[in-house]
Amino acid sequence: MTELANPNYLAALPEMFLAAAAAVLLMIGVFVGNRSTTALTLLSALAMAAAFIMVLVAPDERATAFGGLFVTDTFSTFMKCLVLIGASVTLIMGLGYVKREGMARFEFPVLILFASVGMLMMISANDLIALYIGLELQSLSLYILAAFRRDAVRSSEAGLKYFVLGALSSGFLLYGCSMVYGFTGATNFEAIAAAVASGGEAGAAGPIGILIGLVFIAVALAFKISAVPFHMWTPDVYEGAPTPVTAFFAAAPKIAAMALLLRVFLGPFQELVEQWEQIILFVSIASMALGALAAIGQTNIKRLMAYSSIGHVGYALVGLAAGTPEGVRGVIIYLTIYMVMSLGAFSCILAMRQKGQMVEQISDLAGLSKTNPLMAFSFAVFMFSMAGIPPLAGFFGKLYVFLAAIDAGLYGLAIVGVLTSVVGAFYYIRIVKLMYFDEPAAPLDRPIGVELSVVLAGTGIVTVLFFAYPTPVLIGAQAAAASLFP
């Protein structure tokens, strides 16, 4: 009763602010029309910056709101900051593309705002109902964004595939939640954790029923992070969706879904670690292997980035498989670095145009070092970092998750991770070889735009110089991980 009398709205202030801002900007767009798209994009980025400040200045101690449906802690603060940075940067990155490709419609920034609200709710979900609402708010926005280029067959196909498979994963999630509720009598994470510890409500059948529900929930969340074997939508959606939307998919929703996965597995189901660890081990190994092998034969740069993202999810899951604070710290560090690398790589892809057309074939990058040495160097930096070449940031991301696996005694998983990293390095280095040692193709259009230049410079500096001052990320990740292990 106390919770109902004092809902603690301040805990959810960033989410309420973004939702209100999205509603206001939507109404402005309705009355002003598509000529307001650029202004709405900038206002959306400003709204995210304001929400970022609200998240940062919130108290560090754990707080719940809305009857225990919503929780804020150090973990949620760190992950929300990552999501807001990724979403706002992709909004700015897409400014030029939206104008050039006939996508200057006011709904675009508004949909990204609504998706961001859903992602923030996912990160702070403390109840199966809150989890579902946040996930669906994000997903419904992403379905529309994937098909936003209505006149392009590939974009419409991408949106349809994503919608159909997303609806299937939502069904799995609901069924899993209903199973868990049926065998625990609760939807709140703390109440579920207590029921799991005591064996559930149904006596001996309780743990088995709960475990079956957990498997269905795991399937749905694995779909959202595009982990094998639920990755089938990723290459087609990455290729077909507009490039700024693809960059957004890589930078923000994946981080929110991974944060939700961490909170679910290490919160209500932490007692079942010996059971769910087997699921995570399989998914991690399968994702690393497929990401390394399937990308080798790709000729489209966006499809290659899709398979690359599947592999990176596998590496991040290595830390979760460890089930320790060090493992979660490794996951958070990996996600931070992966977001920066993805933003940098996609800003290069967005900047590369030949005769007014987007460059999507890898073969079109031949000899880029001779026609545009700065762009070739920037893209090479991100490719080397994704391959895990020291001393670039990507090396440290893999280092921390592999160390956590070794500390947890998962030597086989660490060995598989290292081997798949070596195989995966082939297709990254192949692109560098193409840019530096092959005969030049047609030169790229210039200039690339101020916003892309700023993103390229910022992400490039972080990627190259992360080793010089990693302390803020390491300390923040350590505190965030510790908050999941009370």
Tab-separated table of C-alpha atoms in Angstrom:
chain	number	residue	atom	x	y	z
A	1	MET	CA	0.000	0.000	0.000
A	2	THR	CA	2.894	2.333	0.703
A	3	GLU	CA	4.183	1.855	-2.830
A	4	LEU	CA	0.798	2.721	-4.306
A	5	ALA	CA	0.525	5.812	-2.133
A	6	ASN	CA	3.986	6.995	-3.192
A	7	PRO	CA	4.658	5.829	-6.774
A	8	ASN	CA	8.075	7.590	-6.934
A	9	TYR	CA	7.553	9.066	-10.373
A	10	LEU	CA	11.030	10.629	-10.305
A	11	ALA	CA	12.584	7.188	-10.787
A	12	ALA	CA	11.006	7.059	-14.264
A	13	LEU	CA	11.501	10.747	-15.106
A	14	PRO	CA	13.699	10.168	-18.207
A	15	GLU	CA	11.155	7.731	-19.678
A	16	MET	CA	8.194	10.023	-18.969
A	17	PHE	CA	10.061	13.009	-20.390
A	18	LEU	CA	10.968	11.170	-23.612
A	19	ALA	CA	7.422	9.848	-24.027
A	20	ALA	CA	5.999	13.359	-23.571
A	21	ALA	CA	8.596	14.816	-25.963
A	22	ALA	CA	7.735	12.177	-28.580
A	23	ALA	CA	4.005	12.959	-28.267
A	24	VAL	CA	4.609	16.718	-28.580
A	25	LEU	CA	6.931	16.325	-31.589
A	26	LEU	CA	4.416	13.996	-33.234
A	27	MET	CA	1.714	16.654	-32.943
A	28	ILE	CA	4.072	19.304	-34.337
A	29	GLY	CA	4.791	17.027	-37.285
A	30	VAL	CA	1.086	16.414	-37.885
A	31	PHE	CA	0.315	20.125	-38.103
A	32	VAL	CA	3.510	21.400	-39.777
A	33	GLY	CA	4.157	18.480	-42.135
A	34	ASN	CA	7.293	16.871	-43.515
A	35	ARG	CA	9.139	20.165	-43.873
A	36	SER	CA	9.664	19.989	-40.104
A	37	THR	CA	11.694	16.720	-40.310
A	38	THR	CA	15.133	18.299	-39.829
A	39	ALA	CA	13.947	20.455	-36.930
A	40	LEU	CA	12.208	17.476	-35.306
A	41	THR	CA	15.354	15.367	-35.705
A	42	LEU	CA	17.448	17.982	-33.921
A	43	LEU	CA	14.799	18.410	-31.215
A	44	SER	CA	14.662	14.623	-30.760
A	45	ALA	CA	18.439	14.540	-30.292
A	46	LEU	CA	18.147	17.373	-27.760
A	47	ALA	CA	15.391	15.478	-25.922
A	48	MET	CA	17.675	12.456	-25.689
A	49	ALA	CA	20.498	14.654	-24.413
A	50	ALA	CA	18.152	16.008	-21.707
A	51	ALA	CA	17.093	12.447	-20.791
A	52	PHE	CA	20.774	11.478	-20.638
A	53	ILE	CA	21.395	14.231	-18.071
A	54	MET	CA	18.336	13.120	-16.065
A	55	VAL	CA	19.673	9.555	-15.989
A	56	LEU	CA	23.112	10.717	-14.867
A	57	VAL	CA	21.944	12.993	-12.054
A	58	ALA	CA	19.530	10.418	-10.597
A	59	PRO	CA	20.560	8.917	-7.220
A	60	ASP	CA	22.797	5.828	-7.464
A	61	GLU	CA	20.966	3.770	-4.864
A	62	ARG	CA	18.454	1.164	-6.000
A	63	ALA	CA	14.849	2.411	-6.191
A	64	THR	CA	11.592	0.875	-7.389
A	65	ALA	CA	8.474	2.570	-8.722
A	66	PHE	CA	4.930	1.760	-9.860
A	67	GLY	CA	4.335	-1.076	-7.457
A	68	GLY	CA	7.695	-2.720	-8.104
A	69	LEU	CA	7.246	-2.841	-11.900
A	70	PHE	CA	10.129	-0.454	-12.504
A	71	VAL	CA	13.627	-0.383	-10.971
A	72	THR	CA	16.571	2.000	-11.201
A	73	ASP	CA	20.103	1.160	-10.094
A	74	THR	CA	23.691	1.639	-11.245
A	75	PHE	CA	23.260	-1.013	-13.931
A	76	SER	CA	20.224	0.721	-15.437
A	77	THR	CA	22.005	4.091	-15.320
A	78	PHE	CA	25.018	2.808	-17.271
A	79	MET	CA	23.008	0.906	-19.889
A	80	LYS	CA	20.502	3.734	-20.410
A	81	CYS	CA	23.379	6.132	-21.058
A	82	LEU	CA	24.713	3.771	-23.749
A	83	VAL	CA	21.291	3.456	-25.407
A	84	LEU	CA	20.678	7.210	-25.420
A	85	ILE	CA	24.131	7.903	-26.872
A	86	GLY	CA	23.647	5.288	-29.585
A	87	ALA	CA	20.137	6.456	-30.496
A	88	SER	CA	20.975	10.165	-30.604
A	89	VAL	CA	24.160	9.655	-32.634
A	90	THR	CA	22.361	7.518	-35.240
A	91	LEU	CA	19.665	10.195	-35.519
A	92	ILE	CA	22.300	12.815	-36.323
A	93	MET	CA	24.186	10.438	-38.645
A	94	GLY	CA	21.082	9.907	-40.748
A	95	LEU	CA	20.282	13.581	-41.355
A	96	GLY	CA	21.893	13.754	-44.798
A	97	TYR	CA	20.709	10.300	-45.861
A	98	VAL	CA	17.093	11.052	-44.959
A	99	LYS	CA	17.112	14.158	-47.158
A	100	ARG	CA	18.845	12.495	-50.122
A	101	GLU	CA	16.821	9.290	-50.207
A	102	GLY	CA	13.345	10.812	-50.012
A	103	MET	CA	12.800	9.726	-46.401
A	104	ALA	CA	12.320	13.223	-45.007
A	105	ARG	CA	9.121	12.395	-43.137
A	106	PHE	CA	8.506	13.674	-39.640
A	107	GLU	CA	7.615	10.220	-38.308
A	108	PHE	CA	11.243	9.048	-38.572
A	109	PRO	CA	12.734	10.838	-35.519
A	110	VAL	CA	9.492	10.338	-33.565
A	111	LEU	CA	9.630	6.571	-34.090
A	112	ILE	CA	13.224	6.496	-32.869
A	113	LEU	CA	12.121	8.421	-29.776
A	114	PHE	CA	9.338	5.931	-29.049
A	115	ALA	CA	11.748	3.031	-29.618
A	116	SER	CA	14.152	4.671	-27.149
A	117	VAL	CA	11.385	4.929	-24.527
A	118	GLY	CA	10.737	1.211	-24.959
A	119	MET	CA	14.434	0.427	-24.603
A	120	LEU	CA	14.745	2.439	-21.392
A	121	MET	CA	11.708	0.590	-20.012
A	122	MET	CA	13.291	-2.741	-20.924
A	123	ILE	CA	16.467	-1.886	-19.037
A	124	SER	CA	14.509	-0.922	-15.901
A	125	ALA	CA	11.946	-3.732	-16.091
A	126	ASN	CA	11.434	-5.432	-12.730
A	127	ASP	CA	8.356	-7.416	-13.680
A	128	LEU	CA	7.335	-9.682	-16.539
A	129	ILE	CA	4.527	-7.273	-17.490
A	130	ALA	CA	6.889	-4.271	-17.610
A	131	LEU	CA	9.352	-6.389	-19.594
A	132	TYR	CA	6.727	-7.177	-22.236
A	133	ILE	CA	5.413	-3.614	-22.519
A	134	GLY	CA	8.914	-2.173	-22.977
A	135	LEU	CA	9.908	-4.848	-25.474
A	136	GLU	CA	6.791	-4.408	-27.599
A	137	LEU	CA	6.987	-0.603	-27.602
A	138	GLN	CA	10.519	-0.903	-28.939
A	139	SER	CA	9.658	-3.665	-31.418
A	140	LEU	CA	6.596	-1.976	-32.955
A	141	SER	CA	8.674	1.124	-33.663
A	142	LEU	CA	11.491	-0.949	-35.167
A	143	TYR	CA	9.148	-2.858	-37.508
A	144	ILE	CA	8.026	0.446	-39.027
A	145	LEU	CA	11.565	1.847	-39.203
A	146	ALA	CA	12.839	-1.244	-41.048
A	147	ALA	CA	10.193	-0.705	-43.768
A	148	PHE	CA	10.423	3.097	-43.759
A	149	ARG	CA	11.456	3.355	-47.432
A	150	ARG	CA	8.018	2.433	-48.725
A	151	ASP	CA	9.083	2.730	-52.384
A	152	ALA	CA	11.968	0.233	-51.973
A	153	VAL	CA	11.130	-3.458	-52.287
A	154	ARG	CA	14.058	-4.531	-50.083
A	155	SER	CA	13.006	-2.212	-47.272
A	156	SER	CA	9.391	-3.417	-47.367
A	157	GLU	CA	10.599	-7.027	-47.412
A	158	ALA	CA	12.891	-6.365	-44.439
A	159	GLY	CA	10.073	-4.824	-42.421
A	160	LEU	CA	7.698	-7.690	-43.229
A	161	LYS	CA	10.234	-10.388	-42.315
A	162	TYR	CA	11.115	-8.608	-39.103
A	163	PHE	CA	7.443	-8.188	-38.186
A	164	VAL	CA	6.484	-11.828	-38.822
A	165	LEU	CA	9.452	-13.283	-36.953
A	166	GLY	CA	9.124	-10.641	-34.216
A	167	ALA	CA	5.485	-11.596	-33.679
A	168	LEU	CA	6.578	-15.224	-33.329
A	169	SER	CA	9.187	-14.290	-30.718
A	170	SER	CA	6.567	-12.240	-28.831
A	171	GLY	CA	4.381	-15.331	-28.703
A	172	PHE	CA	7.266	-17.336	-27.240
A	173	LEU	CA	7.842	-14.595	-24.676
A	174	LEU	CA	4.202	-14.476	-23.580
A	175	TYR	CA	4.003	-18.245	-23.323
A	176	GLY	CA	7.182	-18.330	-21.252
A	177	CYS	CA	5.908	-15.576	-18.963
A	178	SER	CA	2.609	-17.420	-18.482
A	179	MET	CA	4.503	-20.607	-17.575
A	180	VAL	CA	6.632	-18.771	-15.037
A	181	TYR	CA	3.578	-17.059	-13.575
A	182	GLY	CA	1.704	-20.343	-13.390
A	183	PHE	CA	4.447	-22.111	-11.460
A	184	THR	CA	5.512	-19.208	-9.209
A	185	GLY	CA	2.277	-17.258	-8.754
A	186	ALA	CA	4.118	-13.991	-9.396
A	187	THR	CA	5.273	-11.683	-12.167
A	188	ASN	CA	7.537	-9.472	-10.039
A	189	PHE	CA	11.216	-10.401	-10.332
A	190	GLU	CA	11.855	-10.455	-6.553
A	191	ALA	CA	8.776	-12.617	-5.958
A	192	ILE	CA	9.821	-14.973	-8.764
A	193	ALA	CA	13.326	-15.232	-7.279
A	194	ALA	CA	11.849	-16.143	-3.895
A	195	ALA	CA	9.566	-18.753	-5.486
A	196	VAL	CA	12.443	-20.251	-7.479
A	197	ALA	CA	14.566	-20.484	-4.322
A	198	SER	CA	11.753	-22.318	-2.504
A	199	GLY	CA	10.923	-24.629	-5.417
A	200	GLY	CA	7.866	-22.852	-6.830
A	201	GLU	CA	4.208	-23.194	-5.946
A	202	ALA	CA	3.650	-26.600	-7.506
A	203	GLY	CA	5.916	-28.739	-5.352
A	204	ALA	CA	8.285	-31.038	-7.238
A	205	ALA	CA	6.917	-29.938	-10.621
A	206	GLY	CA	7.711	-26.287	-9.845
A	207	PRO	CA	11.384	-26.129	-10.916
A	208	ILE	CA	10.735	-28.053	-14.154
A	209	GLY	CA	7.783	-25.830	-15.100
A	210	ILE	CA	9.731	-22.681	-14.268
A	211	LEU	CA	12.674	-23.948	-16.330
A	212	ILE	CA	10.430	-24.594	-19.352
A	213	GLY	CA	9.069	-21.043	-19.024
A	214	LEU	CA	12.622	-19.719	-18.788
A	215	VAL	CA	13.564	-21.543	-21.990
A	216	PHE	CA	10.708	-19.835	-23.874
A	217	ILE	CA	11.730	-16.440	-22.461
A	218	ALA	CA	15.336	-17.148	-23.454
A	219	VAL	CA	14.227	-17.964	-27.021
A	220	ALA	CA	12.395	-14.633	-27.325
A	221	LEU	CA	15.325	-12.621	-25.932
A	222	ALA	CA	17.808	-14.530	-28.111
A	223	PHE	CA	15.740	-13.404	-31.109
A	224	LYS	CA	15.990	-9.782	-29.987
A	225	ILE	CA	19.795	-9.930	-29.717
A	226	SER	CA	19.997	-11.957	-32.993
A	227	ALA	CA	21.765	-14.913	-31.391
A	228	VAL	CA	21.996	-18.263	-33.183
A	229	PRO	CA	19.737	-20.152	-33.883
A	230	PHE	CA	17.278	-17.233	-33.788
A	231	HIS	CA	19.338	-14.964	-36.033
A	232	MET	CA	17.596	-15.647	-39.352
A	233	TRP	CA	16.068	-12.162	-39.635
A	234	THR	CA	19.315	-10.265	-39.139
A	235	PRO	CA	21.095	-10.406	-42.556
A	236	ASP	CA	17.936	-9.586	-44.556
A	237	VAL	CA	16.838	-6.777	-42.240
A	238	TYR	CA	20.335	-5.258	-42.058
A	239	GLU	CA	20.604	-5.311	-45.853
A	240	GLY	CA	17.086	-4.147	-46.655
A	241	ALA	CA	16.521	-1.483	-44.002
A	242	PRO	CA	17.696	2.087	-44.677
A	243	THR	CA	21.352	2.386	-43.604
A	244	PRO	CA	20.710	4.811	-40.680
A	245	VAL	CA	18.085	2.351	-39.382
A	246	THR	CA	20.594	-0.498	-39.693
A	247	ALA	CA	23.092	1.575	-37.706
A	248	PHE	CA	20.399	2.198	-35.086
A	249	PHE	CA	19.647	-1.550	-34.882
A	250	ALA	CA	23.330	-2.250	-34.252
A	251	ALA	CA	23.904	0.555	-31.749
A	252	ALA	CA	20.892	0.723	-29.425
A	253	PRO	CA	18.244	-2.081	-29.457
A	254	LYS	CA	20.883	-4.796	-29.178
A	255	ILE	CA	22.314	-3.163	-26.050
A	256	ALA	CA	18.853	-2.804	-24.481
A	257	ALA	CA	17.967	-6.438	-25.240
A	258	MET	CA	21.276	-7.668	-23.827
A	259	ALA	CA	20.718	-5.565	-20.689
A	260	LEU	CA	17.277	-7.136	-20.314
A	261	LEU	CA	18.787	-10.602	-20.774
A	262	LEU	CA	21.311	-9.895	-17.999
A	263	ARG	CA	18.636	-8.579	-15.652
A	264	VAL	CA	16.304	-11.550	-16.249
A	265	PHE	CA	18.913	-14.300	-15.943
A	266	LEU	CA	20.786	-12.779	-13.006
A	267	GLY	CA	17.689	-11.528	-11.191
A	268	PRO	CA	14.677	-13.829	-10.842
A	269	PHE	CA	16.479	-16.890	-12.243
A	270	GLN	CA	19.893	-16.588	-10.628
A	271	GLU	CA	19.228	-19.738	-8.572
A	272	LEU	CA	18.909	-21.729	-11.807
A	273	VAL	CA	22.360	-20.716	-13.059
A	274	GLU	CA	23.490	-24.327	-13.558
A	275	GLN	CA	20.526	-24.925	-15.891
A	276	TRP	CA	20.508	-21.736	-17.955
A	277	GLU	CA	24.293	-21.662	-18.234
A	278	GLN	CA	24.019	-24.614	-20.631
A	279	ILE	CA	21.653	-22.628	-22.876
A	280	ILE	CA	23.979	-19.619	-22.898
A	281	LEU	CA	27.023	-21.814	-23.623
A	282	PHE	CA	25.363	-23.337	-26.688
A	283	VAL	CA	24.016	-20.019	-27.988
A	284	SER	CA	27.367	-18.299	-27.438
A	285	ILE	CA	29.413	-20.953	-29.242
A	286	ALA	CA	26.903	-21.206	-32.107
A	287	SER	CA	26.795	-17.413	-32.553
A	288	MET	CA	30.583	-17.056	-32.541
A	289	ALA	CA	30.996	-19.893	-35.038
A	290	LEU	CA	28.274	-18.767	-37.444
A	291	GLY	CA	29.349	-15.123	-37.235
A	292	ALA	CA	32.912	-16.121	-38.142
A	293	LEU	CA	32.125	-18.581	-40.938
A	294	ALA	CA	29.001	-17.186	-42.628
A	295	ALA	CA	30.493	-13.715	-43.135
A	296	ILE	CA	33.411	-15.041	-45.224
A	297	GLY	CA	31.352	-15.436	-48.399
A	298	GLN	CA	29.432	-12.161	-48.157
A	299	THR	CA	29.744	-9.558	-50.920
A	300	ASN	CA	27.368	-6.944	-49.464
A	301	ILE	CA	28.913	-4.802	-46.717
A	302	LYS	CA	25.663	-4.522	-44.722
A	303	ARG	CA	25.121	-8.296	-44.760
A	304	LEU	CA	28.701	-8.732	-43.633
A	305	MET	CA	28.039	-6.335	-40.734
A	306	ALA	CA	24.937	-8.390	-39.885
A	307	TYR	CA	26.918	-11.611	-39.539
A	308	SER	CA	29.602	-9.670	-37.707
A	309	SER	CA	26.976	-8.487	-35.194
A	310	ILE	CA	25.865	-12.099	-34.641
A	311	GLY	CA	29.442	-13.037	-33.845
A	312	HIS	CA	29.843	-10.102	-31.463
A	313	VAL	CA	26.692	-11.160	-29.597
A	314	GLY	CA	28.318	-14.563	-29.137
A	315	TYR	CA	31.435	-12.960	-27.624
A	316	ALA	CA	29.325	-10.845	-25.266
A	317	LEU	CA	27.432	-13.941	-24.113
A	318	VAL	CA	30.739	-15.507	-23.029
A	319	GLY	CA	30.679	-13.119	-20.057
A	320	LEU	CA	27.083	-14.033	-19.173
A	321	ALA	CA	27.931	-17.752	-19.327
A	322	ALA	CA	30.473	-17.139	-16.566
A	323	GLY	CA	27.587	-15.972	-14.321
A	324	THR	CA	29.929	-13.862	-12.163
A	325	PRO	CA	30.286	-10.108	-11.494
A	326	GLU	CA	33.512	-10.169	-13.540
A	327	GLY	CA	31.642	-11.798	-16.415
A	328	VAL	CA	28.875	-9.188	-16.344
A	329	ARG	CA	31.512	-6.449	-16.195
A	330	GLY	CA	33.072	-7.981	-19.313
A	331	VAL	CA	29.700	-7.995	-21.089
A	332	ILE	CA	29.106	-4.322	-20.266
A	333	ILE	CA	32.597	-3.309	-21.402
A	334	TYR	CA	32.136	-5.319	-24.594
A	335	LEU	CA	28.774	-3.698	-25.363
A	336	THR	CA	30.226	-0.220	-24.791
A	337	ILE	CA	33.111	-0.829	-27.159
A	338	TYR	CA	30.916	-2.601	-29.725
A	339	MET	CA	28.538	0.377	-29.812
A	340	VAL	CA	31.399	2.767	-30.547
A	341	MET	CA	32.834	0.493	-33.248
A	342	SER	CA	29.430	0.000	-34.866
A	343	LEU	CA	28.686	3.722	-34.958
A	344	GLY	CA	32.086	4.357	-36.528
A	345	ALA	CA	31.771	1.580	-39.114
A	346	PHE	CA	28.260	2.599	-40.148
A	347	SER	CA	29.234	6.264	-40.355
A	348	CYS	CA	31.901	5.158	-42.878
A	349	ILE	CA	29.305	3.125	-44.796
A	350	LEU	CA	26.919	6.102	-44.813
A	351	ALA	CA	29.705	8.404	-46.026
A	352	MET	CA	30.741	6.152	-48.909
A	353	ARG	CA	28.815	7.139	-52.037
A	354	GLN	CA	29.734	6.775	-55.697
A	355	LYS	CA	27.975	8.933	-58.293
A	356	GLY	CA	25.220	9.725	-55.818
A	357	GLN	CA	24.542	6.074	-54.948
A	358	MET	CA	25.275	4.274	-51.687
A	359	VAL	CA	28.252	1.920	-51.794
A	360	GLU	CA	27.037	-1.504	-50.638
A	361	GLN	CA	29.245	-3.993	-52.482
A	362	ILE	CA	32.564	-4.810	-50.839
A	363	SER	CA	34.235	-4.873	-54.268
A	364	ASP	CA	33.452	-1.154	-54.678
A	365	LEU	CA	35.969	-0.405	-51.886
A	366	ALA	CA	38.900	-1.596	-54.028
A	367	GLY	CA	41.837	0.810	-53.972
A	368	LEU	CA	40.059	3.223	-51.634
A	369	SER	CA	43.380	4.158	-49.997
A	370	LYS	CA	44.495	5.745	-53.267
A	371	THR	CA	41.317	7.711	-53.991
A	372	ASN	CA	40.310	8.602	-50.402
A	373	PRO	CA	43.118	7.726	-47.945
A	374	LEU	CA	41.405	9.259	-44.894
A	375	MET	CA	38.217	7.233	-45.373
A	376	ALA	CA	40.234	4.063	-46.023
A	377	PHE	CA	42.254	4.613	-42.835
A	378	SER	CA	39.101	5.246	-40.771
A	379	PHE	CA	37.352	2.128	-42.054
A	380	ALA	CA	40.525	0.063	-41.571
A	381	VAL	CA	40.706	1.177	-37.923
A	382	PHE	CA	37.163	-0.049	-37.251
A	383	MET	CA	37.743	-3.322	-39.128
A	384	PHE	CA	40.944	-4.040	-37.173
A	385	SER	CA	39.177	-3.168	-33.921
A	386	MET	CA	36.262	-5.495	-34.688
A	387	ALA	CA	38.775	-8.219	-35.446
A	388	GLY	CA	40.255	-7.702	-31.963
A	389	ILE	CA	43.699	-6.481	-33.043
A	390	PRO	CA	45.608	-4.833	-30.156
A	391	PRO	CA	45.925	-2.102	-29.009
A	392	LEU	CA	42.550	-1.045	-30.453
A	393	ALA	CA	39.415	-1.006	-28.289
A	394	GLY	CA	37.948	-4.227	-29.725
A	395	PHE	CA	40.862	-6.224	-28.323
A	396	PHE	CA	40.057	-5.139	-24.772
A	397	GLY	CA	36.373	-6.013	-25.177
A	398	LYS	CA	37.270	-9.609	-26.004
A	399	LEU	CA	40.023	-9.702	-23.395
A	400	TYR	CA	37.675	-8.983	-20.489
A	401	VAL	CA	35.012	-11.534	-21.476
A	402	PHE	CA	37.606	-14.245	-22.126
A	403	LEU	CA	39.328	-13.555	-18.783
A	404	ALA	CA	35.966	-13.847	-17.021
A	405	ALA	CA	35.348	-17.203	-18.734
A	406	ILE	CA	38.777	-18.473	-17.681
A	407	ASP	CA	38.235	-17.326	-14.084
A	408	ALA	CA	34.926	-19.255	-14.082
A	409	GLY	CA	36.652	-22.398	-15.351
A	410	LEU	CA	35.070	-22.234	-18.837
A	411	TYR	CA	38.343	-22.956	-20.635
A	412	GLY	CA	36.703	-24.628	-23.630
A	413	LEU	CA	34.445	-21.623	-24.229
A	414	ALA	CA	37.419	-19.247	-24.078
A	415	ILE	CA	39.372	-21.409	-26.551
A	416	VAL	CA	36.423	-21.500	-28.974
A	417	GLY	CA	36.155	-17.711	-28.643
A	418	VAL	CA	39.809	-17.184	-29.500
A	419	LEU	CA	39.661	-19.590	-32.458
A	420	THR	CA	36.524	-17.966	-33.924
A	421	SER	CA	38.158	-14.550	-33.451
A	422	VAL	CA	41.067	-15.726	-35.607
A	423	VAL	CA	38.708	-17.049	-38.308
A	424	GLY	CA	36.559	-13.908	-38.146
A	425	ALA	CA	39.643	-11.701	-38.548
A	426	PHE	CA	39.927	-13.022	-42.105
A	427	TYR	CA	36.920	-11.160	-43.506
A	428	TYR	CA	37.785	-7.934	-41.685
A	429	ILE	CA	41.375	-7.982	-42.914
A	430	ARG	CA	40.179	-8.929	-46.413
A	431	ILE	CA	38.408	-5.558	-46.601
A	432	VAL	CA	41.603	-3.769	-45.523
A	433	LYS	CA	43.585	-5.710	-48.136
A	434	LEU	CA	41.000	-4.721	-50.782
A	435	MET	CA	41.263	-1.028	-49.863
A	436	TYR	CA	45.065	-0.908	-49.752
A	437	PHE	CA	46.357	-3.434	-52.298
A	438	ASP	CA	43.776	-3.698	-55.105
A	439	GLU	CA	43.405	-1.456	-58.126
A	440	PRO	CA	41.146	1.572	-57.464
A	441	ALA	CA	37.451	1.482	-58.291
A	442	ALA	CA	35.413	4.647	-58.939
A	443	PRO	CA	36.263	7.461	-56.475
A	444	LEU	CA	33.869	8.350	-53.663
A	445	ASP	CA	31.704	11.460	-53.703
A	446	ARG	CA	32.825	14.380	-51.543
A	447	PRO	CA	32.215	16.052	-49.120
A	448	ILE	CA	30.739	13.573	-46.639
A	449	GLY	CA	28.938	16.071	-44.396
A	450	VAL	CA	29.725	17.691	-41.067
A	451	GLU	CA	27.669	15.304	-38.921
A	452	LEU	CA	29.367	12.182	-40.323
A	453	SER	CA	32.788	13.800	-40.012
A	454	VAL	CA	32.173	14.524	-36.317
A	455	VAL	CA	30.925	10.975	-35.611
A	456	LEU	CA	33.861	9.467	-37.511
A	457	ALA	CA	36.371	11.577	-35.607
A	458	GLY	CA	34.811	10.881	-32.204
A	459	THR	CA	34.399	7.121	-32.624
A	460	GLY	CA	37.827	6.820	-34.239
A	461	ILE	CA	39.558	8.578	-31.352
A	462	VAL	CA	37.797	6.394	-28.767
A	463	THR	CA	38.626	3.222	-30.715
A	464	VAL	CA	42.313	4.058	-31.140
A	465	LEU	CA	42.995	5.628	-27.737
A	466	PHE	CA	40.782	3.504	-25.481
A	467	PHE	CA	43.865	1.766	-24.079
A	468	ALA	CA	45.272	5.103	-22.894
A	469	TYR	CA	42.403	5.910	-20.524
A	470	PRO	CA	39.899	3.061	-20.078
A	471	THR	CA	39.283	3.892	-16.390
A	472	PRO	CA	35.809	5.543	-16.675
A	473	VAL	CA	34.389	2.592	-18.626
A	474	LEU	CA	36.044	-0.009	-16.378
A	475	ILE	CA	34.898	1.631	-13.134
A	476	GLY	CA	31.385	2.264	-14.459
A	477	ALA	CA	31.059	-1.325	-15.723
A	478	GLN	CA	32.326	-2.678	-12.401
A	479	ALA	CA	29.756	-0.681	-10.422
A	480	ALA	CA	26.963	-1.598	-12.866
A	481	ALA	CA	27.789	-5.303	-12.646
A	482	ALA	CA	27.993	-5.211	-8.847
A	483	SER	CA	24.452	-3.801	-8.625
A	484	LEU	CA	23.092	-7.037	-10.178
A	485	PHE	CA	24.710	-9.118	-7.421
A	486	PRO	CA	23.288	-7.758	-4.118
